[in-house]
Amino acid sequence: MTQILRIPQIDLKSVLEDPNPHIDLKIQAFEESTSSFLKAVSNYKNRSIQQITERRAKGAAEKKKIAEKCQAIEAETNQCKVKEIELMSILEKEQNERKEAELSVSSLKRQLSALDEKCAALEDEIKEYRAITDSLKRERYNERTTLKRHASNLTPEVEVLETALGCVIEGLENNQLLVRFTRVDESDLNREFSFILDVSTRSYKVLKTSPPLPTLPALLDNLNLTGDINRFIVDIRQAFYKMVNV
């Protein structure tokens, strides 16, 4: 604790009456007090300088730290800007891809709609074809029934003709008859001769003969004049016979 020096009270009258007047100024105490004061001032100065130095060092460290932090923030900001540019590029690319995908989807939807329309049209056509097919099946069934009825009436006559001529008569599709002969070629009785007769119209046609028969046109003209199929079969057999044996 700092001591407070008090100025001593001087009795000037008694001092003057003394033959050797003397006043004690307490120089030593003053010097000690001054020395203490100067020492205190010096200590304060040193403390102040030390505090200022510490504060300056701390400020410099904080400034450096702030500067480093600013650099780090600036570097991070630059990285963020680079990433932002990359993300903007990716976003733009995704937007373009999305537009292309939307256009593709729209195109596919139009194609699907067109296909649906085609499918609907095909279904209508299929229904028409099915109706036509059903109608044709009914007609074919009726035709077969009619042919079977006629065949049942002609069976005895055909059997007689097949036995007499050594031939086999088969019905083919589209109102065609296949007639096959054996025992025609005297050198090979198992050799087969045949022809296909189209009886779908009143104008009869021979679609094929095996082997080819040169006299066929004349025989066919006679058939169309007479309409006698049995006679035509006999004539064909005789023509084959003459062709291979004479």
PDB file of N, CA and C in Angstrom, residues 91-194:
ATOM      1  N   LEU A  91     -26.418 -29.362 -64.387  1.00  0.00           N
ATOM      2  CA  LEU A  91     -27.846 -29.042 -64.393  1.00  0.00           C
ATOM      3  C   LEU A  91     -28.331 -28.730 -65.802  1.00  0.00           C
ATOM      4  N   GLU A  92     -27.522 -27.952 -66.531  1.00  0.00           N
ATOM      5  CA  GLU A  92     -27.894 -27.637 -67.916  1.00  0.00           C
ATOM      6  C   GLU A  92     -27.954 -28.903 -68.761  1.00  0.00           C
ATOM      7  N   LYS A  93     -26.945 -29.796 -68.546  1.00  0.00           N
ATOM      8  CA  LYS A  93     -26.938 -31.059 -69.282  1.00  0.00           C
ATOM      9  C   LYS A  93     -28.160 -31.895 -68.931  1.00  0.00           C
ATOM     10  N   GLU A  94     -28.494 -31.958 -67.628  1.00  0.00           N
ATOM     11  CA  GLU A  94     -29.667 -32.724 -67.209  1.00  0.00           C
ATOM     12  C   GLU A  94     -30.943 -32.117 -67.775  1.00  0.00           C
ATOM     13  N   GLN A  95     -31.015 -30.779 -67.815  1.00  0.00           N
ATOM     14  CA  GLN A  95     -32.192 -30.137 -68.393  1.00  0.00           C
ATOM     15  C   GLN A  95     -32.320 -30.470 -69.875  1.00  0.00           C
ATOM     16  N   ASN A  96     -31.171 -30.455 -70.585  1.00  0.00           N
ATOM     17  CA  ASN A  96     -31.206 -30.821 -72.008  1.00  0.00           C
ATOM     18  C   ASN A  96     -31.626 -32.271 -72.174  1.00  0.00           C
ATOM     19  N   GLU A  97     -31.045 -33.157 -71.321  1.00  0.00           N
ATOM     20  CA  GLU A  97     -31.428 -34.574 -71.396  1.00  0.00           C
ATOM     21  C   GLU A  97     -32.906 -34.750 -71.056  1.00  0.00           C
ATOM     22  N   ARG A  98     -33.384 -33.955 -70.089  1.00  0.00           N
ATOM     23  CA  ARG A  98     -34.802 -34.046 -69.724  1.00  0.00           C
ATOM     24  C   ARG A  98     -35.684 -33.593 -70.889  1.00  0.00           C
ATOM     25  N   LYS A  99     -35.273 -32.506 -71.558  1.00  0.00           N
ATOM     26  CA  LYS A  99     -36.043 -32.045 -72.716  1.00  0.00           C
ATOM     27  C   LYS A  99     -36.047 -33.116 -73.801  1.00  0.00           C
ATOM     28  N   GLU A 100     -34.849 -33.707 -74.048  1.00  0.00           N
ATOM     29  CA  GLU A 100     -34.777 -34.770 -75.061  1.00  0.00           C
ATOM     30  C   GLU A 100     -35.646 -35.957 -74.660  1.00  0.00           C
ATOM     31  N   ALA A 101     -35.605 -36.299 -73.349  1.00  0.00           N
ATOM     32  CA  ALA A 101     -36.430 -37.423 -72.880  1.00  0.00           C
ATOM     33  C   ALA A 101     -37.912 -37.104 -73.041  1.00  0.00           C
ATOM     34  N   GLU A 102     -38.296 -35.844 -72.722  1.00  0.00           N
ATOM     35  CA  GLU A 102     -39.700 -35.456 -72.877  1.00  0.00           C
ATOM     36  C   GLU A 102     -40.115 -35.516 -74.335  1.00  0.00           C
ATOM     37  N   LEU A 103     -39.207 -35.034 -75.230  1.00  0.00           N
ATOM     38  CA  LEU A 103     -39.519 -35.114 -76.660  1.00  0.00           C
ATOM     39  C   LEU A 103     -39.640 -36.569 -77.096  1.00  0.00           C
ATOM     40  N   SER A 104     -38.710 -37.413 -76.591  1.00  0.00           N
ATOM     41  CA  SER A 104     -38.760 -38.832 -76.943  1.00  0.00           C
ATOM     42  C   SER A 104     -40.040 -39.473 -76.432  1.00  0.00           C
ATOM     43  N   VAL A 105     -40.420 -39.138 -75.184  1.00  0.00           N
ATOM     44  CA  VAL A 105     -41.652 -39.684 -74.615  1.00  0.00           C
ATOM     45  C   VAL A 105     -42.862 -39.227 -75.422  1.00  0.00           C
ATOM     46  N   SER A 106     -42.867 -37.948 -75.814  1.00  0.00           N
ATOM     47  CA  SER A 106     -43.970 -37.437 -76.622  1.00  0.00           C
ATOM     48  C   SER A 106     -44.050 -38.175 -77.948  1.00  0.00           C
ATOM     49  N   SER A 107     -42.852 -38.391 -78.564  1.00  0.00           N
ATOM     50  CA  SER A 107     -42.825 -39.119 -79.833  1.00  0.00           C
ATOM     51  C   SER A 107     -43.326 -40.546 -79.654  1.00  0.00           C
ATOM     52  N   LEU A 108     -42.874 -41.194 -78.563  1.00  0.00           N
ATOM     53  CA  LEU A 108     -43.314 -42.565 -78.299  1.00  0.00           C
ATOM     54  C   LEU A 108     -44.814 -42.617 -78.017  1.00  0.00           C
ATOM     55  N   LYS A 109     -45.326 -41.600 -77.320  1.00  0.00           N
ATOM     56  CA  LYS A 109     -46.763 -41.556 -77.064  1.00  0.00           C
ATOM     57  C   LYS A 109     -47.538 -41.421 -78.367  1.00  0.00           C
ATOM     58  N   ARG A 110     -47.020 -40.565 -79.278  1.00  0.00           N
ATOM     59  CA  ARG A 110     -47.687 -40.426 -80.578  1.00  0.00           C
ATOM     60  C   ARG A 110     -47.637 -41.744 -81.337  1.00  0.00           C
ATOM     61  N   GLN A 111     -46.441 -42.394 -81.318  1.00  0.00           N
ATOM     62  CA  GLN A 111     -46.330 -43.682 -81.996  1.00  0.00           C
ATOM     63  C   GLN A 111     -47.261 -44.716 -81.374  1.00  0.00           C
ATOM     64  N   LEU A 112     -47.343 -44.713 -80.025  1.00  0.00           N
ATOM     65  CA  LEU A 112     -48.225 -45.647 -79.341  1.00  0.00           C
ATOM     66  C   LEU A 112     -49.683 -45.394 -79.700  1.00  0.00           C
ATOM     67  N   SER A 113     -50.034 -44.103 -79.775  1.00  0.00           N
ATOM     68  CA  SER A 113     -51.396 -43.762 -80.157  1.00  0.00           C
ATOM     69  C   SER A 113     -51.692 -44.245 -81.574  1.00  0.00           C
ATOM     70  N   ALA A 114     -50.698 -44.031 -82.480  1.00  0.00           N
ATOM     71  CA  ALA A 114     -50.881 -44.500 -83.855  1.00  0.00           C
ATOM     72  C   ALA A 114     -50.996 -46.022 -83.897  1.00  0.00           C
ATOM     73  N   LEU A 115     -50.151 -46.701 -83.073  1.00  0.00           N
ATOM     74  CA  LEU A 115     -50.222 -48.166 -83.026  1.00  0.00           C
ATOM     75  C   LEU A 115     -51.562 -48.637 -82.468  1.00  0.00           C
ATOM     76  N   ASP A 116     -52.068 -47.915 -81.455  1.00  0.00           N
ATOM     77  CA  ASP A 116     -53.378 -48.271 -80.914  1.00  0.00           C
ATOM     78  C   ASP A 116     -54.450 -48.152 -81.988  1.00  0.00           C
ATOM     79  N   GLU A 117     -54.351 -47.066 -82.780  1.00  0.00           N
ATOM     80  CA  GLU A 117     -55.317 -46.896 -83.860  1.00  0.00           C
ATOM     81  C   GLU A 117     -55.190 -48.019 -84.887  1.00  0.00           C
ATOM     82  N   LYS A 118     -53.909 -48.357 -85.222  1.00  0.00           N
ATOM     83  CA  LYS A 118     -53.710 -49.448 -86.174  1.00  0.00           C
ATOM     84  C   LYS A 118     -54.236 -50.763 -85.608  1.00  0.00           C
ATOM     85  N   CYS A 119     -53.966 -50.993 -84.311  1.00  0.00           N
ATOM     86  CA  CYS A 119     -54.452 -52.224 -83.689  1.00  0.00           C
ATOM     87  C   CYS A 119     -55.977 -52.287 -83.712  1.00  0.00           C
ATOM     88  N   ALA A 120     -56.607 -51.124 -83.443  1.00  0.00           N
ATOM     89  CA  ALA A 120     -58.068 -51.097 -83.486  1.00  0.00           C
ATOM     90  C   ALA A 120     -58.570 -51.402 -84.895  1.00  0.00           C
ATOM     91  N   ALA A 121     -57.868 -50.783 -85.897  1.00  0.00           N
ATOM     92  CA  ALA A 121     -58.260 -51.050 -87.283  1.00  0.00           C
ATOM     93  C   ALA A 121     -58.036 -52.515 -87.634  1.00  0.00           C
ATOM     94  N   LEU A 122     -56.868 -53.082 -87.167  1.00  0.00           N
ATOM     95  CA  LEU A 122     -56.596 -54.492 -87.448  1.00  0.00           C
ATOM     96  C   LEU A 122     -57.612 -55.399 -86.768  1.00  0.00           C
ATOM     97  N   GLU A 123     -58.004 -55.030 -85.547  1.00  0.00           N
ATOM     98  CA  GLU A 123     -59.018 -55.827 -84.860  1.00  0.00           C
ATOM     99  C   GLU A 123     -60.330 -55.816 -85.632  1.00  0.00           C
ATOM    100  N   ASP A 124     -60.680 -54.629 -86.179  1.00  0.00           N
ATOM    101  CA  ASP A 124     -61.896 -54.566 -86.997  1.00  0.00           C
ATOM    102  C   ASP A 124     -61.749 -55.448 -88.235  1.00  0.00           C
ATOM    103  N   GLU A 125     -60.537 -55.369 -88.880  1.00  0.00           N
ATOM    104  CA  GLU A 125     -60.308 -56.212 -90.053  1.00  0.00           C
ATOM    105  C   GLU A 125     -60.360 -57.694 -89.687  1.00  0.00           C
ATOM    106  N   ILE A 126     -59.750 -58.028 -88.516  1.00  0.00           N
ATOM    107  CA  ILE A 126     -59.775 -59.418 -88.074  1.00  0.00           C
ATOM    108  C   ILE A 126     -61.211 -59.895 -87.868  1.00  0.00           C
ATOM    109  N   LYS A 127     -62.030 -59.012 -87.260  1.00  0.00           N
ATOM    110  CA  LYS A 127     -63.436 -59.382 -87.073  1.00  0.00           C
ATOM    111  C   LYS A 127     -64.112 -59.615 -88.414  1.00  0.00           C
ATOM    112  N   GLU A 128     -63.798 -58.720 -89.400  1.00  0.00           N
ATOM    113  CA  GLU A 128     -64.388 -58.903 -90.722  1.00  0.00           C
ATOM    114  C   GLU A 128     -63.914 -60.210 -91.347  1.00  0.00           C
ATOM    115  N   TYR A 129     -62.553 -60.459 -91.236  1.00  0.00           N
ATOM    116  CA  TYR A 129     -62.028 -61.698 -91.805  1.00  0.00           C
ATOM    117  C   TYR A 129     -62.619 -62.924 -91.101  1.00  0.00           C
ATOM    118  N   ARG A 130     -62.805 -62.814 -89.793  1.00  0.00           N
ATOM    119  CA  ARG A 130     -63.397 -63.944 -89.078  1.00  0.00           C
ATOM    120  C   ARG A 130     -64.827 -64.190 -89.556  1.00  0.00           C
ATOM    121  N   ALA A 131     -65.555 -63.077 -89.754  1.00  0.00           N
ATOM    122  CA  ALA A 131     -66.920 -63.231 -90.252  1.00  0.00           C
ATOM    123  C   ALA A 131     -66.919 -63.868 -91.639  1.00  0.00           C
ATOM    124  N   ILE A 132     -65.957 -63.371 -92.491  1.00  0.00           N
ATOM    125  CA  ILE A 132     -65.854 -63.946 -93.835  1.00  0.00           C
ATOM    126  C   ILE A 132     -65.458 -65.420 -93.754  1.00  0.00           C
ATOM    127  N   THR A 133     -64.479 -65.705 -92.855  1.00  0.00           N
ATOM    128  CA  THR A 133     -64.027 -67.095 -92.693  1.00  0.00           C
ATOM    129  C   THR A 133     -65.160 -67.998 -92.228  1.00  0.00           C
ATOM    130  N   ASP A 134     -65.920 -67.491 -91.247  1.00  0.00           N
ATOM    131  CA  ASP A 134     -67.055 -68.281 -90.769  1.00  0.00           C
ATOM    132  C   ASP A 134     -68.052 -68.532 -91.891  1.00  0.00           C
ATOM    133  N   SER A 135     -68.274 -67.472 -92.694  1.00  0.00           N
ATOM    134  CA  SER A 135     -69.194 -67.628 -93.824  1.00  0.00           C
ATOM    135  C   SER A 135     -68.667 -68.637 -94.830  1.00  0.00           C
ATOM    136  N   LEU A 136     -67.329 -68.542 -95.120  1.00  0.00           N
ATOM    137  CA  LEU A 136     -66.732 -69.492 -96.059  1.00  0.00           C
ATOM    138  C   LEU A 136     -66.763 -70.908 -95.502  1.00  0.00           C
ATOM    139  N   LYS A 137     -66.517 -71.022 -94.173  1.00  0.00           N
ATOM    140  CA  LYS A 137     -66.583 -72.356 -93.576  1.00  0.00           C
ATOM    141  C   LYS A 137     -67.970 -72.938 -93.711  1.00  0.00           C
ATOM    142  N   ARG A 138     -68.994 -72.098 -93.488  1.00  0.00           N
ATOM    143  CA  ARG A 138     -70.368 -72.588 -93.644  1.00  0.00           C
ATOM    144  C   ARG A 138     -70.634 -72.994 -95.087  1.00  0.00           C
ATOM    145  N   GLU A 139     -70.145 -72.126 -96.023  1.00  0.00           N
ATOM    146  CA  GLU A 139     -70.340 -72.466 -97.435  1.00  0.00           C
ATOM    147  C   GLU A 139     -69.600 -73.749 -97.792  1.00  0.00           C
ATOM    148  N   ARG A 140     -68.361 -73.877 -97.278  1.00  0.00           N
ATOM    149  CA  ARG A 140     -67.569 -75.077 -97.569  1.00  0.00           C
ATOM    150  C   ARG A 140     -68.228 -76.316 -96.962  1.00  0.00           C
ATOM    151  N   TYR A 141     -68.748 -76.129 -95.755  1.00  0.00           N
ATOM    152  CA  TYR A 141     -69.448 -77.250 -95.127  1.00  0.00           C
ATOM    153  C   TYR A 141     -70.654 -77.662 -95.959  1.00  0.00           C
ATOM    154  N   ASN A 142     -71.375 -76.650 -96.434  1.00  0.00           N
ATOM    155  CA  ASN A 142     -72.531 -76.951 -97.279  1.00  0.00           C
ATOM    156  C   ASN A 142     -72.098 -77.632 -98.568  1.00  0.00           C
ATOM    157  N   GLU A 143     -70.969 -77.108 -99.149  1.00  0.00           N
ATOM    158  CA  GLU A 143     -70.480 -77.726-100.386  1.00  0.00           C
ATOM    159  C   GLU A 143     -70.052 -79.168-100.139  1.00  0.00           C
ATOM    160  N   ARG A 144     -69.348 -79.415 -99.042  1.00  0.00           N
ATOM    161  CA  ARG A 144     -68.910 -80.767 -98.738  1.00  0.00           C
ATOM    162  C   ARG A 144     -70.108 -81.686 -98.509  1.00  0.00           C
ATOM    163  N   THR A 145     -71.099 -81.121 -97.813  1.00  0.00           N
ATOM    164  CA  THR A 145     -72.304 -81.923 -97.594  1.00  0.00           C
ATOM    165  C   THR A 145     -72.944 -82.289 -98.924  1.00  0.00           C
ATOM    166  N   THR A 146     -72.999 -81.287 -99.828  1.00  0.00           N
ATOM    167  CA  THR A 146     -73.575 -81.544-101.143  1.00  0.00           C
ATOM    168  C   THR A 146     -72.752 -82.559-101.915  1.00  0.00           C
ATOM    169  N   LEU A 147     -71.379 -82.365-101.855  1.00  0.00           N
ATOM    170  CA  LEU A 147     -70.506 -83.294-102.568  1.00  0.00           C
ATOM    171  C   LEU A 147     -70.616 -84.704-102.009  1.00  0.00           C
ATOM    172  N   LYS A 148     -70.698 -84.809-100.686  1.00  0.00           N
ATOM    173  CA  LYS A 148     -70.838 -86.130-100.086  1.00  0.00           C
ATOM    174  C   LYS A 148     -72.152 -86.785-100.510  1.00  0.00           C
ATOM    175  N   ARG A 149     -73.183 -85.947-100.571  1.00  0.00           N
ATOM    176  CA  ARG A 149     -74.469 -86.492-100.994  1.00  0.00           C
ATOM    177  C   ARG A 149     -74.411 -86.991-102.428  1.00  0.00           C
ATOM    178  N   HIS A 150     -73.746 -86.148-103.304  1.00  0.00           N
ATOM    179  CA  HIS A 150     -73.594 -86.572-104.704  1.00  0.00           C
ATOM    180  C   HIS A 150     -72.675 -87.777-104.789  1.00  0.00           C
ATOM    181  N   ALA A 151     -71.608 -87.767-103.937  1.00  0.00           N
ATOM    182  CA  ALA A 151     -70.660 -88.870-103.972  1.00  0.00           C
ATOM    183  C   ALA A 151     -71.326 -90.168-103.545  1.00  0.00           C
ATOM    184  N   SER A 152     -72.215 -90.062-102.569  1.00  0.00           N
ATOM    185  CA  SER A 152     -72.916 -91.267-102.133  1.00  0.00           C
ATOM    186  C   SER A 152     -73.790 -91.834-103.244  1.00  0.00           C
ATOM    187  N   ASN A 153     -74.302 -90.908-104.079  1.00  0.00           N
ATOM    188  CA  ASN A 153     -75.112 -91.367-105.203  1.00  0.00           C
ATOM    189  C   ASN A 153     -74.252 -91.928-106.323  1.00  0.00           C
ATOM    190  N   LEU A 154     -72.998 -91.370-106.468  1.00  0.00           N
ATOM    191  CA  LEU A 154     -72.137 -91.791-107.567  1.00  0.00           C
ATOM    192  C   LEU A 154     -71.190 -92.917-107.193  1.00  0.00           C
ATOM    193  N   THR A 155     -71.100 -93.228-105.889  1.00  0.00           N
ATOM    194  CA  THR A 155     -70.127 -94.225-105.449  1.00  0.00           C
ATOM    195  C   THR A 155     -70.258 -95.553-106.188  1.00  0.00           C
ATOM    196  N   PRO A 156     -71.420 -96.122-106.327  1.00  0.00           N
ATOM    197  CA  PRO A 156     -71.507 -97.405-107.053  1.00  0.00           C
ATOM    198  C   PRO A 156     -71.020 -97.300-108.498  1.00  0.00           C
ATOM    199  N   GLU A 157     -71.383 -96.149-109.126  1.00  0.00           N
ATOM    200  CA  GLU A 157     -70.968 -95.966-110.521  1.00  0.00           C
ATOM    201  C   GLU A 157     -69.458 -95.806-110.614  1.00  0.00           C
ATOM    202  N   VAL A 158     -68.877 -95.067-109.673  1.00  0.00           N
ATOM    203  CA  VAL A 158     -67.429 -94.850-109.670  1.00  0.00           C
ATOM    204  C   VAL A 158     -66.702 -96.155-109.410  1.00  0.00           C
ATOM    205  N   GLU A 159     -67.216 -96.934-108.480  1.00  0.00           N
ATOM    206  CA  GLU A 159     -66.582 -98.210-108.182  1.00  0.00           C
ATOM    207  C   GLU A 159     -66.567 -99.133-109.389  1.00  0.00           C
ATOM    208  N   VAL A 160     -67.673 -99.128-110.116  1.00  0.00           N
ATOM    209  CA  VAL A 160     -67.740 -99.947-111.329  1.00  0.00           C
ATOM    210  C   VAL A 160     -66.718 -99.474-112.338  1.00  0.00           C
ATOM    211  N   LEU A 161     -66.623 -98.075-112.459  1.00  0.00           N
ATOM    212  CA  LEU A 161     -65.690 -97.509-113.434  1.00  0.00           C
ATOM    213  C   LEU A 161     -64.254 -97.797-113.030  1.00  0.00           C
ATOM    214  N   GLU A 162     -63.944 -97.686-111.752  1.00  0.00           N
ATOM    215  CA  GLU A 162     -62.584 -97.950-111.284  1.00  0.00           C
ATOM    216  C   GLU A 162     -62.205 -99.410-111.513  1.00  0.00           C
ATOM    217  N   THR A 163     -63.176-100.319-111.264  1.00  0.00           N
ATOM    218  CA  THR A 163     -62.891-101.750-111.440  1.00  0.00           C
ATOM    219  C   THR A 163     -62.675-102.077-112.909  1.00  0.00           C
ATOM    220  N   ALA A 164     -63.527-101.497-113.759  1.00  0.00           N
ATOM    221  CA  ALA A 164     -63.454-101.808-115.191  1.00  0.00           C
ATOM    222  C   ALA A 164     -62.192-101.254-115.830  1.00  0.00           C
ATOM    223  N   LEU A 165     -61.793-100.046-115.403  1.00  0.00           N
ATOM    224  CA  LEU A 165     -60.657 -99.385-116.057  1.00  0.00           C
ATOM    225  C   LEU A 165     -59.350 -99.564-115.290  1.00  0.00           C
ATOM    226  N   GLY A 166     -59.397-100.176-114.122  1.00  0.00           N
ATOM    227  CA  GLY A 166     -58.180-100.316-113.334  1.00  0.00           C
ATOM    228  C   GLY A 166     -57.628 -98.960-112.932  1.00  0.00           C
ATOM    229  N   CYS A 167     -58.483 -98.122-112.432  1.00  0.00           N
ATOM    230  CA  CYS A 167     -58.059 -96.761-112.043  1.00  0.00           C
ATOM    231  C   CYS A 167     -58.573 -96.437-110.655  1.00  0.00           C
ATOM    232  N   VAL A 168     -58.048 -95.373-110.126  1.00  0.00           N
ATOM    233  CA  VAL A 168     -58.478 -94.849-108.824  1.00  0.00           C
ATOM    234  C   VAL A 168     -58.842 -93.385-109.007  1.00  0.00           C
ATOM    235  N   ILE A 169     -60.036 -92.998-108.562  1.00  0.00           N
ATOM    236  CA  ILE A 169     -60.506 -91.612-108.701  1.00  0.00           C
ATOM    237  C   ILE A 169     -60.580 -91.010-107.302  1.00  0.00           C
ATOM    238  N   GLU A 170     -59.879 -89.853-107.093  1.00  0.00           N
ATOM    239  CA  GLU A 170     -59.848 -89.170-105.796  1.00  0.00           C
ATOM    240  C   GLU A 170     -60.324 -87.732-105.967  1.00  0.00           C
ATOM    241  N   GLY A 171     -61.070 -87.275-104.997  1.00  0.00           N
ATOM    242  CA  GLY A 171     -61.492 -85.882-105.011  1.00  0.00           C
ATOM    243  C   GLY A 171     -60.469 -84.984-104.345  1.00  0.00           C
ATOM    244  N   LEU A 172     -60.101 -83.907-105.018  1.00  0.00           N
ATOM    245  CA  LEU A 172     -59.171 -82.923-104.460  1.00  0.00           C
ATOM    246  C   LEU A 172     -59.921 -81.648-104.102  1.00  0.00           C
ATOM    247  N   GLU A 173     -59.182 -80.698-103.541  1.00  0.00           N
ATOM    248  CA  GLU A 173     -59.798 -79.417-103.192  1.00  0.00           C
ATOM    249  C   GLU A 173     -60.153 -78.641-104.455  1.00  0.00           C
ATOM    250  N   ASN A 174     -61.011 -77.640-104.271  1.00  0.00           N
ATOM    251  CA  ASN A 174     -61.416 -76.731-105.351  1.00  0.00           C
ATOM    252  C   ASN A 174     -62.064 -77.487-106.515  1.00  0.00           C
ATOM    253  N   ASN A 175     -62.855 -78.547-106.177  1.00  0.00           N
ATOM    254  CA  ASN A 175     -63.619 -79.265-107.205  1.00  0.00           C
ATOM    255  C   ASN A 175     -62.705 -79.832-108.288  1.00  0.00           C
ATOM    256  N   GLN A 176     -61.715 -80.576-107.856  1.00  0.00           N
ATOM    257  CA  GLN A 176     -60.794 -81.229-108.792  1.00  0.00           C
ATOM    258  C   GLN A 176     -60.809 -82.732-108.551  1.00  0.00           C
ATOM    259  N   LEU A 177     -60.578 -83.488-109.653  1.00  0.00           N
ATOM    260  CA  LEU A 177     -60.527 -84.942-109.593  1.00  0.00           C
ATOM    261  C   LEU A 177     -59.153 -85.407-110.019  1.00  0.00           C
ATOM    262  N   LEU A 178     -58.572 -86.323-109.223  1.00  0.00           N
ATOM    263  CA  LEU A 178     -57.316 -86.958-109.582  1.00  0.00           C
ATOM    264  C   LEU A 178     -57.631 -88.391-110.020  1.00  0.00           C
ATOM    265  N   VAL A 179     -57.292 -88.725-111.279  1.00  0.00           N
ATOM    266  CA  VAL A 179     -57.543 -90.057-111.824  1.00  0.00           C
ATOM    267  C   VAL A 179     -56.204 -90.717-112.086  1.00  0.00           C
ATOM    268  N   ARG A 180     -56.007 -91.921-111.461  1.00  0.00           N
ATOM    269  CA  ARG A 180     -54.755 -92.639-111.638  1.00  0.00           C
ATOM    270  C   ARG A 180     -55.044 -94.012-112.257  1.00  0.00           C
ATOM    271  N   PHE A 181     -54.211 -94.365-113.264  1.00  0.00           N
ATOM    272  CA  PHE A 181     -54.364 -95.649-113.965  1.00  0.00           C
ATOM    273  C   PHE A 181     -53.162 -96.525-113.679  1.00  0.00           C
ATOM    274  N   THR A 182     -53.403 -97.834-113.628  1.00  0.00           N
ATOM    275  CA  THR A 182     -52.334 -98.833-113.659  1.00  0.00           C
ATOM    276  C   THR A 182     -52.725 -99.893-114.693  1.00  0.00           C
ATOM    277  N   ARG A 183     -51.811-100.833-114.930  1.00  0.00           N
ATOM    278  CA  ARG A 183     -52.003-101.876-115.922  1.00  0.00           C
ATOM    279  C   ARG A 183     -52.256-101.300-117.313  1.00  0.00           C
ATOM    280  N   VAL A 184     -51.563-100.211-117.600  1.00  0.00           N
ATOM    281  CA  VAL A 184     -51.648 -99.584-118.925  1.00  0.00           C
ATOM    282  C   VAL A 184     -50.459-100.004-119.774  1.00  0.00           C
ATOM    283  N   ASP A 185     -49.275 -99.879-119.196  1.00  0.00           N
ATOM    284  CA  ASP A 185     -48.043-100.237-119.894  1.00  0.00           C
ATOM    285  C   ASP A 185     -47.858-101.748-119.784  1.00  0.00           C
ATOM    286  N   GLU A 186     -47.909-102.436-120.942  1.00  0.00           N
ATOM    287  CA  GLU A 186     -47.800-103.899-120.928  1.00  0.00           C
ATOM    288  C   GLU A 186     -46.434-104.364-120.430  1.00  0.00           C
ATOM    289  N   SER A 187     -45.411-103.514-120.608  1.00  0.00           N
ATOM    290  CA  SER A 187     -44.074-103.898-120.133  1.00  0.00           C
ATOM    291  C   SER A 187     -43.890-103.643-118.643  1.00  0.00           C
ATOM    292  N   ASP A 188     -44.737-102.796-118.056  1.00  0.00           N
ATOM    293  CA  ASP A 188     -44.652-102.490-116.618  1.00  0.00           C
ATOM    294  C   ASP A 188     -46.069-102.211-116.126  1.00  0.00           C
ATOM    295  N   LEU A 189     -46.742-103.254-115.685  1.00  0.00           N
ATOM    296  CA  LEU A 189     -48.146-103.111-115.298  1.00  0.00           C
ATOM    297  C   LEU A 189     -48.340-102.229-114.065  1.00  0.00           C
ATOM    298  N   ASN A 190     -47.291-102.046-113.242  1.00  0.00           N
ATOM    299  CA  ASN A 190     -47.400-101.209-112.039  1.00  0.00           C
ATOM    300  C   ASN A 190     -47.123 -99.730-112.317  1.00  0.00           C
ATOM    301  N   ARG A 191     -46.700 -99.411-113.534  1.00  0.00           N
ATOM    302  CA  ARG A 191     -46.439 -98.006-113.861  1.00  0.00           C
ATOM    303  C   ARG A 191     -47.746 -97.226-113.782  1.00  0.00           C
ATOM    304  N   GLU A 192     -47.651 -96.013-113.206  1.00  0.00           N
ATOM    305  CA  GLU A 192     -48.854 -95.208-112.960  1.00  0.00           C
ATOM    306  C   GLU A 192     -48.966 -94.078-113.983  1.00  0.00           C
ATOM    307  N   PHE A 193     -50.190 -93.870-114.472  1.00  0.00           N
ATOM    308  CA  PHE A 193     -50.532 -92.770-115.369  1.00  0.00           C
ATOM    309  C   PHE A 193     -51.664 -91.993-114.690  1.00  0.00           C
ATOM    310  N   SER A 194     -51.608 -90.681-114.779  1.00  0.00           N
ATOM    311  CA  SER A 194     -52.620 -89.901-114.056  1.00  0.00           C
ATOM    312  C   SER A 194     -52.897 -88.580-114.755  1.00  0.00           C
TER     313      SER A 194
END
